[in-house]
mmCIF file with all atom_site columns, C-alpha atoms in Angstrom:
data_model
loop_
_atom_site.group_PDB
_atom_site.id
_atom_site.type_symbol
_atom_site.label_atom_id
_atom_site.label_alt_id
_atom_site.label_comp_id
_atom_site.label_asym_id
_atom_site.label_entity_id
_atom_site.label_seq_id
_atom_site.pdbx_PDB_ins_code
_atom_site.Cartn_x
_atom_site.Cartn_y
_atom_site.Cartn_z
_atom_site.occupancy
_atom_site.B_iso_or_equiv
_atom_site.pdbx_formal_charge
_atom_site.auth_seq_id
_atom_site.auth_comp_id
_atom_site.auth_asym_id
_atom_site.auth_atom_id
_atom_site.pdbx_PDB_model_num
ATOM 1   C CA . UNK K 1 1   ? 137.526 37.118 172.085 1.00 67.00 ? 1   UNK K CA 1
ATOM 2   C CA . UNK K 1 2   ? 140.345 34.651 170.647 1.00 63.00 ? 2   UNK K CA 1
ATOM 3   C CA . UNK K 1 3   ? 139.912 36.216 167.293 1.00 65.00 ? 3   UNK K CA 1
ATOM 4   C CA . UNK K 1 4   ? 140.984 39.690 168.524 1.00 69.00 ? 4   UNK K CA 1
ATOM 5   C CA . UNK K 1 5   ? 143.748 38.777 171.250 1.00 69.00 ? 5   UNK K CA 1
ATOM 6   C CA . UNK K 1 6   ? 146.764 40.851 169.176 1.00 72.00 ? 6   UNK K CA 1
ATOM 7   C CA . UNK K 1 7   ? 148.790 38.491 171.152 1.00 70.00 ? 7   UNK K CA 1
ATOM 8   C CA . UNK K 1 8   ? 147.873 35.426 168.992 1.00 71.00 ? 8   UNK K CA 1
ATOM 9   C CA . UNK K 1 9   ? 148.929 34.542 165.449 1.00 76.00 ? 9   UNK K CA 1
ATOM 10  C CA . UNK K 1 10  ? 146.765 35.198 162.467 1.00 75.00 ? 10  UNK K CA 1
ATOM 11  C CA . UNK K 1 11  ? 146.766 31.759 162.190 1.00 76.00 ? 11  UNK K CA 1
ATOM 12  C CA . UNK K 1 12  ? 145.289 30.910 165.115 1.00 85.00 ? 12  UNK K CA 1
ATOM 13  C CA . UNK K 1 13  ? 142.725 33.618 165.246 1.00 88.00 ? 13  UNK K CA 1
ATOM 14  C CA . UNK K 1 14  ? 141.446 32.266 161.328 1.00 90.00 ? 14  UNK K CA 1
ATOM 15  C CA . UNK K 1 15  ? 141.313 28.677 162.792 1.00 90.00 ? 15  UNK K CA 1
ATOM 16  C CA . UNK K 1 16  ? 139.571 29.895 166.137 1.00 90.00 ? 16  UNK K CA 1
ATOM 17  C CA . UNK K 1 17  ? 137.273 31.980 163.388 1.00 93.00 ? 17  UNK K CA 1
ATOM 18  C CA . UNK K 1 18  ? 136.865 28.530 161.573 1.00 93.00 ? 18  UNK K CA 1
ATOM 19  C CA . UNK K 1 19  ? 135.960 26.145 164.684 1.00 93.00 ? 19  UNK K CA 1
ATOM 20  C CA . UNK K 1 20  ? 133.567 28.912 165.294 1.00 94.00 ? 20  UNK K CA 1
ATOM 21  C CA . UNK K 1 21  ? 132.220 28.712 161.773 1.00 95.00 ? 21  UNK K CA 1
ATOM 22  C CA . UNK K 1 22  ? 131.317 24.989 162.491 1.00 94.00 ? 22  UNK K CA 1
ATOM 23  C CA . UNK K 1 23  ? 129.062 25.620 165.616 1.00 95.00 ? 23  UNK K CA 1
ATOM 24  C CA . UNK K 1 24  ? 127.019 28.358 163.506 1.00 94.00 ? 24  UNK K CA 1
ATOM 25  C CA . UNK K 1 25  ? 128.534 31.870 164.634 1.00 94.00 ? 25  UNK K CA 1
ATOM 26  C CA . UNK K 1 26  ? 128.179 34.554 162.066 1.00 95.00 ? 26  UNK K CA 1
ATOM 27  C CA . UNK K 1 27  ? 131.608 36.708 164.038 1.00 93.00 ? 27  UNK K CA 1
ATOM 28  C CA . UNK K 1 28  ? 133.591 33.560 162.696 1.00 94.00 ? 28  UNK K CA 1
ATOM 29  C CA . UNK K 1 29  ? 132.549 33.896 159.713 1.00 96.00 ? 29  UNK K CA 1
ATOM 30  C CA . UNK K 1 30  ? 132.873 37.858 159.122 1.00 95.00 ? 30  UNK K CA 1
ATOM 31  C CA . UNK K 1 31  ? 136.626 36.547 160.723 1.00 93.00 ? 31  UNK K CA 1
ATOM 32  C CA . UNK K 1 32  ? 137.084 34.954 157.623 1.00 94.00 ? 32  UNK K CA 1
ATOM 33  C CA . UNK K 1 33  ? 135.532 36.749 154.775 1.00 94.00 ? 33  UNK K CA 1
ATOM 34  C CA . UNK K 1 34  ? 137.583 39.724 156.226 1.00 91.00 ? 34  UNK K CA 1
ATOM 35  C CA . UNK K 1 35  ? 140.644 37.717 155.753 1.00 89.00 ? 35  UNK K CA 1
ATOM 36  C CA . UNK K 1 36  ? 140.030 36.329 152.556 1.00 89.00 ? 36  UNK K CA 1
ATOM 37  C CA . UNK K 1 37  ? 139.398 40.082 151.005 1.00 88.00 ? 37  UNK K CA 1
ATOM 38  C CA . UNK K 1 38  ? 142.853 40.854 153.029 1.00 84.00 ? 38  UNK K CA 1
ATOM 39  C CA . UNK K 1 39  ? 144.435 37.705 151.057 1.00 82.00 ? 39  UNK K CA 1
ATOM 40  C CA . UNK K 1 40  ? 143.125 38.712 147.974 1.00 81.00 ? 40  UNK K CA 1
ATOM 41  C CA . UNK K 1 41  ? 143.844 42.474 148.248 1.00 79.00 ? 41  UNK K CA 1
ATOM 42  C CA . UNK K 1 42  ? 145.020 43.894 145.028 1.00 73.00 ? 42  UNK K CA 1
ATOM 43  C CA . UNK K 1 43  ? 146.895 46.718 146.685 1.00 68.00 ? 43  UNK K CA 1
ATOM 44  C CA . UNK K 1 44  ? 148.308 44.481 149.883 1.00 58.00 ? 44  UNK K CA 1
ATOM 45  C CA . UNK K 1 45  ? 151.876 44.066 149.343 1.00 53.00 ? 45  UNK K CA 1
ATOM 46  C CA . UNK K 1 46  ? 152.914 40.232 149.233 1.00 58.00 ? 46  UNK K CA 1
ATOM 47  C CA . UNK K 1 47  ? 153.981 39.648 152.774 1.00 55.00 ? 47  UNK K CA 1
ATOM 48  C CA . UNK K 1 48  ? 150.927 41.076 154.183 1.00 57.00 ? 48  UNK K CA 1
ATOM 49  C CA . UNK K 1 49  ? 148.652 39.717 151.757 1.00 59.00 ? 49  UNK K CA 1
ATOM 50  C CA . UNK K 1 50  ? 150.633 36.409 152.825 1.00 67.00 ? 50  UNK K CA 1
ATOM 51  C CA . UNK K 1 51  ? 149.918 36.787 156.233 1.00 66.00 ? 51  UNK K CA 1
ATOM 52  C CA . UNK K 1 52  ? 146.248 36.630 155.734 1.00 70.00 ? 52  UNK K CA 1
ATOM 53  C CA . UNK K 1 53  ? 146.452 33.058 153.660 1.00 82.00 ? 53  UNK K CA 1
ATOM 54  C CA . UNK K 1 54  ? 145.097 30.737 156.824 1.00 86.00 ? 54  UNK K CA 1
ATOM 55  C CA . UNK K 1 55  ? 141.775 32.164 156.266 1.00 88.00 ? 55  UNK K CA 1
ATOM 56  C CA . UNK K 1 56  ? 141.867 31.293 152.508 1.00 89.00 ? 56  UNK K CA 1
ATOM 57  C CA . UNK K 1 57  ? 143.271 27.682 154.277 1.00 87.00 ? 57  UNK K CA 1
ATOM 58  C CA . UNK K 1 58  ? 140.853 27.438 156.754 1.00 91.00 ? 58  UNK K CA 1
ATOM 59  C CA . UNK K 1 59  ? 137.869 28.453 154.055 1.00 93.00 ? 59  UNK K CA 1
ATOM 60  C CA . UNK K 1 60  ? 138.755 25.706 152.280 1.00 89.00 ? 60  UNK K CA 1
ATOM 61  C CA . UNK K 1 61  ? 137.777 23.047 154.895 1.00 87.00 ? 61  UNK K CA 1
ATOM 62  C CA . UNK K 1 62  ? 134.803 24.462 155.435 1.00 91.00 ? 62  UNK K CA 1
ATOM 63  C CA . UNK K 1 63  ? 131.070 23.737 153.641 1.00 90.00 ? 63  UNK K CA 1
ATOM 64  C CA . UNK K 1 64  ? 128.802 26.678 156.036 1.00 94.00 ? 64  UNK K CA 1
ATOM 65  C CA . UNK K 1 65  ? 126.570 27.191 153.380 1.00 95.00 ? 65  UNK K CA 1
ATOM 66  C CA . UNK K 1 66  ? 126.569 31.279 154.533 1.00 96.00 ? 66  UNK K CA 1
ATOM 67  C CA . UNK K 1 67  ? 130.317 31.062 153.472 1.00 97.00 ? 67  UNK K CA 1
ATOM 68  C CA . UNK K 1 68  ? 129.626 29.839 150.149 1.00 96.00 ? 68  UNK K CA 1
ATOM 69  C CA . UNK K 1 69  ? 126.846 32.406 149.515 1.00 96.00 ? 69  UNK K CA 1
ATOM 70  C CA . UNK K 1 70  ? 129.140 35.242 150.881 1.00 96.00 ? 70  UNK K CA 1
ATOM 71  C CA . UNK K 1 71  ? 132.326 34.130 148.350 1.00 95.00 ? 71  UNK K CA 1
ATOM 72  C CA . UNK K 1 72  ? 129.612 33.294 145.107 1.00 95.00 ? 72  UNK K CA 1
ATOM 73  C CA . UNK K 1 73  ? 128.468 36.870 145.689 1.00 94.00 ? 73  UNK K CA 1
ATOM 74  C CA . UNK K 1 74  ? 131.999 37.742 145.730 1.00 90.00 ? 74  UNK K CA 1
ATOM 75  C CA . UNK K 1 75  ? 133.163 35.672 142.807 1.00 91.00 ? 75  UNK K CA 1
ATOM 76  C CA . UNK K 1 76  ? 130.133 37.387 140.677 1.00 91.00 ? 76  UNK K CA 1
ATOM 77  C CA . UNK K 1 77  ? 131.026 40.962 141.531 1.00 89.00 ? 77  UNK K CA 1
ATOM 78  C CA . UNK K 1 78  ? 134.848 40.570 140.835 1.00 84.00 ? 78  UNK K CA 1
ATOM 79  C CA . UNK K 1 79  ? 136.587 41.896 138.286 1.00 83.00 ? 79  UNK K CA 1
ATOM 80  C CA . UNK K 1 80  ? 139.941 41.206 138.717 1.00 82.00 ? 80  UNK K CA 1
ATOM 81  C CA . UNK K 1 81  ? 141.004 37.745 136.655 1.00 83.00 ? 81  UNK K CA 1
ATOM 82  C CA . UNK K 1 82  ? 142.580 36.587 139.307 1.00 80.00 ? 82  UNK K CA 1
ATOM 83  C CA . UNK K 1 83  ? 139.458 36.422 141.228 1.00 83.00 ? 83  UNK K CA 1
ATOM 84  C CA . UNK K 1 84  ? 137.276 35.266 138.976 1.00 84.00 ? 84  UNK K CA 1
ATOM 85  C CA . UNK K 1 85  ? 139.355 31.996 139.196 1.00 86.00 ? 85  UNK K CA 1
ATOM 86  C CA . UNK K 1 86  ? 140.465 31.741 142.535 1.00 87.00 ? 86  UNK K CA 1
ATOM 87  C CA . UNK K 1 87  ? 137.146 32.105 144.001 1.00 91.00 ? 87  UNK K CA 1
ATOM 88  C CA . UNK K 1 88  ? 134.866 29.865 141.965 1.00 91.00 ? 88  UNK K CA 1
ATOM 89  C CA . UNK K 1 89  ? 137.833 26.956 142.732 1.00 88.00 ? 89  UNK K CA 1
ATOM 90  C CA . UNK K 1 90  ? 137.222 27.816 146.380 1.00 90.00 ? 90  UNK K CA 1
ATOM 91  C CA . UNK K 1 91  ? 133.249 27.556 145.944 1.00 92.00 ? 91  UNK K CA 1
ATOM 92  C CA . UNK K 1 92  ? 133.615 24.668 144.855 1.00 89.00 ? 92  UNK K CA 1
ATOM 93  C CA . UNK K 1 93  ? 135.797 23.287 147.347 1.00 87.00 ? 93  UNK K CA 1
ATOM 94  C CA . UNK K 1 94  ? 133.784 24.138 149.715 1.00 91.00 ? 94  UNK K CA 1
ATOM 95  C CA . UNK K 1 95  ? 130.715 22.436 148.689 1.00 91.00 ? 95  UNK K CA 1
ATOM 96  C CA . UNK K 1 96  ? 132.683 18.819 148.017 1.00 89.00 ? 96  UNK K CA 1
ATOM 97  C CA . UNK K 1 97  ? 133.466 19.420 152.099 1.00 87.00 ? 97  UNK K CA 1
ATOM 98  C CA . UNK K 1 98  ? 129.347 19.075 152.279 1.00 88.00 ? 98  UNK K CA 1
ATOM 99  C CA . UNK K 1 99  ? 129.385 15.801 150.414 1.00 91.00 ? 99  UNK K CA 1
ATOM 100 C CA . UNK K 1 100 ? 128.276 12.692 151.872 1.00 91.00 ? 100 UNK K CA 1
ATOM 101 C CA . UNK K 1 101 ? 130.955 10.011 152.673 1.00 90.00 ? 101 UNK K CA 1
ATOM 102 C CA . UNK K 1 102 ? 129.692 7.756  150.107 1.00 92.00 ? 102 UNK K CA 1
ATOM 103 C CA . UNK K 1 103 ? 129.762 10.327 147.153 1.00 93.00 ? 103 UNK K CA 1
ATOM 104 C CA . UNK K 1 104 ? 133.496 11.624 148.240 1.00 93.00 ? 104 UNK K CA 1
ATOM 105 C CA . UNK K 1 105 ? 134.182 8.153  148.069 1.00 94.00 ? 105 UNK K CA 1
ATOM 106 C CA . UNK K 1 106 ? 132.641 7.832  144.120 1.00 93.00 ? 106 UNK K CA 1
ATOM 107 C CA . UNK K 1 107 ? 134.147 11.239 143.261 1.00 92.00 ? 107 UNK K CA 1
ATOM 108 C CA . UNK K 1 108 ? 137.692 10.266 144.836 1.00 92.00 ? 108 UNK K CA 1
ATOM 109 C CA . UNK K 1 109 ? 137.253 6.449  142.609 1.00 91.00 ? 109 UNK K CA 1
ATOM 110 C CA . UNK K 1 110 ? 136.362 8.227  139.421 1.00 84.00 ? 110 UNK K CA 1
ATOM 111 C CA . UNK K 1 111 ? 136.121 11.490 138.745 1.00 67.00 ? 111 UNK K CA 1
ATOM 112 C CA . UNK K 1 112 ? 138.063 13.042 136.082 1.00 72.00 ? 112 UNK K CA 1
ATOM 113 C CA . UNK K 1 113 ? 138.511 16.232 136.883 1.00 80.00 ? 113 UNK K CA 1
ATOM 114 C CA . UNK K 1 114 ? 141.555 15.894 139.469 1.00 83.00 ? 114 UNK K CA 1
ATOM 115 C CA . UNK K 1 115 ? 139.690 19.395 140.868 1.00 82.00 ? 115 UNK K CA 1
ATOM 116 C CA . UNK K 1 116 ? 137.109 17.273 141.920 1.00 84.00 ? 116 UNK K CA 1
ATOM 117 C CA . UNK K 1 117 ? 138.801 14.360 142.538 1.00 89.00 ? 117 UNK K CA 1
ATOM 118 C CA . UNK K 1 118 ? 141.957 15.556 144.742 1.00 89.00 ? 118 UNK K CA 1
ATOM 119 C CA . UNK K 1 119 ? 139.712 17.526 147.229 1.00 88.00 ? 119 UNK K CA 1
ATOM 120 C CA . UNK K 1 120 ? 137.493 14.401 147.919 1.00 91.00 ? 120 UNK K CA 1
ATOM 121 C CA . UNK K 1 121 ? 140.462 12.585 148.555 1.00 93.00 ? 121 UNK K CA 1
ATOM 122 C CA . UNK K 1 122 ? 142.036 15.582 150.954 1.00 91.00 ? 122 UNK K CA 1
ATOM 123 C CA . UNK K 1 123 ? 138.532 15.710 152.704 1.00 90.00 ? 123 UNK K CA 1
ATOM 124 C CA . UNK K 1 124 ? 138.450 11.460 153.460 1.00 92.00 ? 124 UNK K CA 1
ATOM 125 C CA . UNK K 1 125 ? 142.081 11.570 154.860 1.00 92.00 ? 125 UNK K CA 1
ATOM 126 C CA . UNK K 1 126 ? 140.630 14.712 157.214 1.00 86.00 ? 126 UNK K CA 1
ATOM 127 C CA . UNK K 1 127 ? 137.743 13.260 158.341 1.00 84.00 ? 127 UNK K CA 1
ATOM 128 C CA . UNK K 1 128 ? 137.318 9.470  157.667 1.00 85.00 ? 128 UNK K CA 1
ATOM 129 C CA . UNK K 1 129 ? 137.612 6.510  159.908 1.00 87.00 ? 129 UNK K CA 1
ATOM 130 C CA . UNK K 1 130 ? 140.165 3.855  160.315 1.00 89.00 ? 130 UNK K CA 1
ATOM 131 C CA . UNK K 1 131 ? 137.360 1.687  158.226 1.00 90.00 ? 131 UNK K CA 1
ATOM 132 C CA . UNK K 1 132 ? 138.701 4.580  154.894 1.00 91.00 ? 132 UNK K CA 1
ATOM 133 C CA . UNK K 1 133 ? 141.982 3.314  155.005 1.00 92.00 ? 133 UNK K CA 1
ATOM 134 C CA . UNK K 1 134 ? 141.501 -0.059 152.570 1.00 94.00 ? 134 UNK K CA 1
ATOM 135 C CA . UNK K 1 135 ? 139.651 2.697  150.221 1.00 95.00 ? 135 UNK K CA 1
ATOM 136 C CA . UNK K 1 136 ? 142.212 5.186  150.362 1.00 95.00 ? 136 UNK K CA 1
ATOM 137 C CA . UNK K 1 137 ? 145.266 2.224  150.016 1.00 94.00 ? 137 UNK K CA 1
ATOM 138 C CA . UNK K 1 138 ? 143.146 1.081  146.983 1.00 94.00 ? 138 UNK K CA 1
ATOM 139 C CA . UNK K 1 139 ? 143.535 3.826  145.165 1.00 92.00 ? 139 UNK K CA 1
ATOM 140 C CA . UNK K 1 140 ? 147.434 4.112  145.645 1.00 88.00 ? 140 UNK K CA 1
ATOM 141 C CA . UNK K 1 141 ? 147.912 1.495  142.187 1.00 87.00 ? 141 UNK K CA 1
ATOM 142 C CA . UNK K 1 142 ? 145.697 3.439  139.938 1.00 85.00 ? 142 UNK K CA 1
ATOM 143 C CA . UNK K 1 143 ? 147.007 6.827  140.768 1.00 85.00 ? 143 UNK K CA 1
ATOM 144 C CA . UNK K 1 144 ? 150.518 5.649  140.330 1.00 86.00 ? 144 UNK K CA 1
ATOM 145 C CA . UNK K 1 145 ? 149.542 5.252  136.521 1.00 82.00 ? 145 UNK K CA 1
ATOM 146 C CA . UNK K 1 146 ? 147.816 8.160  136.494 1.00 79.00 ? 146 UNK K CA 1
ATOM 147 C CA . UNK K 1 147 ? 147.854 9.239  132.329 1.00 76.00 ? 147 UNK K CA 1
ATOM 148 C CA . UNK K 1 148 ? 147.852 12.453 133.211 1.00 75.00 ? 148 UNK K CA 1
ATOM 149 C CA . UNK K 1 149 ? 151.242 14.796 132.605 1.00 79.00 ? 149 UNK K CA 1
ATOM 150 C CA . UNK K 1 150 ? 154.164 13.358 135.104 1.00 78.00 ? 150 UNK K CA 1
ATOM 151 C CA . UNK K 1 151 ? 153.648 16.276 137.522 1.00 83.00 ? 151 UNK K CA 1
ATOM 152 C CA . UNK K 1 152 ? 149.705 15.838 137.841 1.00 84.00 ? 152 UNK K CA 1
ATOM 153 C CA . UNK K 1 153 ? 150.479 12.270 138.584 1.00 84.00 ? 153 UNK K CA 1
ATOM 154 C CA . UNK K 1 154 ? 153.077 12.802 141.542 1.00 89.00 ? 154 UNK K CA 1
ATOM 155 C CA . UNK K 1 155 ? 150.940 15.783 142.498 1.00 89.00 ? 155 UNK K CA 1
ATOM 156 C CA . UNK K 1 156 ? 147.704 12.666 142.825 1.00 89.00 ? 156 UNK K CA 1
ATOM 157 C CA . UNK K 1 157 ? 150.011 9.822  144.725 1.00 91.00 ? 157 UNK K CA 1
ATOM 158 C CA . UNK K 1 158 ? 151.357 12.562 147.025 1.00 93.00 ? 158 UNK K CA 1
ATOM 159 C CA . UNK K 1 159 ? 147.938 13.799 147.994 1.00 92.00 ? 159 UNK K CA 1
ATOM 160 C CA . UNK K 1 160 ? 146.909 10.277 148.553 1.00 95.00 ? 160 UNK K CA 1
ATOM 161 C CA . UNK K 1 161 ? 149.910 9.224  150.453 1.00 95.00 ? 161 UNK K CA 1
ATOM 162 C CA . UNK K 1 162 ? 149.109 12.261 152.741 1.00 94.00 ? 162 UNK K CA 1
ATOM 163 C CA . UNK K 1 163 ? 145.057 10.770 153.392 1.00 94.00 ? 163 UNK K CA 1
ATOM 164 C CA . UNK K 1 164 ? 146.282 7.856  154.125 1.00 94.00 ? 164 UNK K CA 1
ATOM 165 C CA . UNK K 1 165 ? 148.870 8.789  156.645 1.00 94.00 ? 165 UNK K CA 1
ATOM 166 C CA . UNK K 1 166 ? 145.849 11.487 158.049 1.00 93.00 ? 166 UNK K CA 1
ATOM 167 C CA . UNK K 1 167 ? 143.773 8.281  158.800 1.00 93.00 ? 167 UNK K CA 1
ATOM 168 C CA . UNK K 1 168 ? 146.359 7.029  160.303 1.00 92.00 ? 168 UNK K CA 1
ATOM 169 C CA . UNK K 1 169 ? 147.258 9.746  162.582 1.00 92.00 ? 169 UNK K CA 1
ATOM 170 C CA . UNK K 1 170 ? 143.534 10.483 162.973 1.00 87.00 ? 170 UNK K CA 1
ATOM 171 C CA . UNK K 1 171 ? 142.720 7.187  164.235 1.00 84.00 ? 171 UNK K CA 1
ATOM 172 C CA . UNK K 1 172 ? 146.119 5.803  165.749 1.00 82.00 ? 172 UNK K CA 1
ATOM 173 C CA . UNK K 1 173 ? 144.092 4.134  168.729 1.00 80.00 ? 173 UNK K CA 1
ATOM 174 C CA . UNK K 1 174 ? 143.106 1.250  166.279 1.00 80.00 ? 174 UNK K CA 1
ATOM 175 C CA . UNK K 1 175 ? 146.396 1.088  164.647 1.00 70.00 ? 175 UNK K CA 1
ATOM 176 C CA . UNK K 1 176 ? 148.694 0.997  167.738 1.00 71.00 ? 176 UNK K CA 1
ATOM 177 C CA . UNK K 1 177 ? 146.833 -2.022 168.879 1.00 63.00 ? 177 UNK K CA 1
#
C-alpha cells in the first residue's frame, strides 16, 4: 500500500518497492521496472523523467535475479543508444550485488575494469562488517596512484573514502567503544 500512498515521495515509494524486492514480492518489482521505463522515457521531459531516478538508484542495489531477467529483456529489445548502454551497465551492476564477499573482495583488489571494480567496492562499504574496514583502508594507497586519467583516479579514492566511512557508520557500535 506504501507504494501507492500519493502522499509519499517517489523516493520513498521506489525504496519501499526495493525492500519489497528483497523479501521476494513481484508488486515491488513491477514498482520498479515501471519506474525505470518512466526514467528512461524518451518522450518524458527532464524533470519528470528526473523524478523517476530512485528506481534506477534503488535497481542498482539490487541482485533479484527476476530484475535482471526483466532489464536483459529490456536491454535486447531497445533501440535507442542510450539504452543499449545504460541498461547492460545496470545488468551488470546488479549481478556484482549477487557476488560472494570473498569475490567482491578479489574484484575490488584487482580488477581492471574500474566498472567492475568501483561497484564491488560501493557494495562492501553497503554491506560489510566492521572486520572490511582493514580491506577497504588497504586499498586507500594503491588507489591514490591510480594510472588511470586524474579524474578516474579522484573518482576511485572518493568512492573508497565513502566505503570506508559506510562501514563505519554501518557498524558504529564497535567503533564507539
Amino acid at each position: 500500500e506504501a507504494m501507492k500512498d500519493k502522499r509519499l515521495d517517489e523516493f520513498v515509494r521506489y525504496s519501499v518497492a526495493a525492500a519489497l524486492v528483497r523479501l521476494g514480492d513481484q508488486a515491488g518489482r513491477d514498482k520498479l521496472l515501471e519506474g525505470l521505463d518512466k526514467y528512461l522515457a524518451p518522450d518524458q521531459v527532464t524533470l519528470e523523467s528526473s523524478r523517476h531516478n530512485p528506481a534506477f538508484y534503488e535497481l542498482e542495489k539490487l541482485g533479484d535475479t527476476k530484475l535482471i531477467s526483466a532489464i536483459e529483456a529490456k536491454a535486447a529489445a531497445a533501440t535507442r543508444k542510450s539504452l543499449q548502454l545504460v541498461l547492460p551497465r545496470l545488468v551488470e551492476q546488479m549481478r556484482i550485488n549477487n557476488l560472494p564477499p570473498e569475490e567482491l573482495r578479489r574484484i575490488a583488489a584487482g580488477d581492471i575494469s574500474l566498472n567492475r571494480r568501483l561497484p564491488a567496492i560501493m557494495i562492501l562499504g553497503n554491506t560489510g562488517t566492521a572486520d572490511e574496514l582493514p580491506f577497504l583502508e588497504s586499498l586507500l594507497p594503491a588507489a591514490e596512484k591510480y594510472h588511470g586519467l586524474q579524474g578516474q583516479r579522484d573518482y576511485l579514492v572518493g568512492i573508497l573514502k565513502a566505503a570506508i566511512r559506510n562501514v563505519r557508520l554501518h557498524n558504529w557500535q564497535q567503533f564507539s567503544k
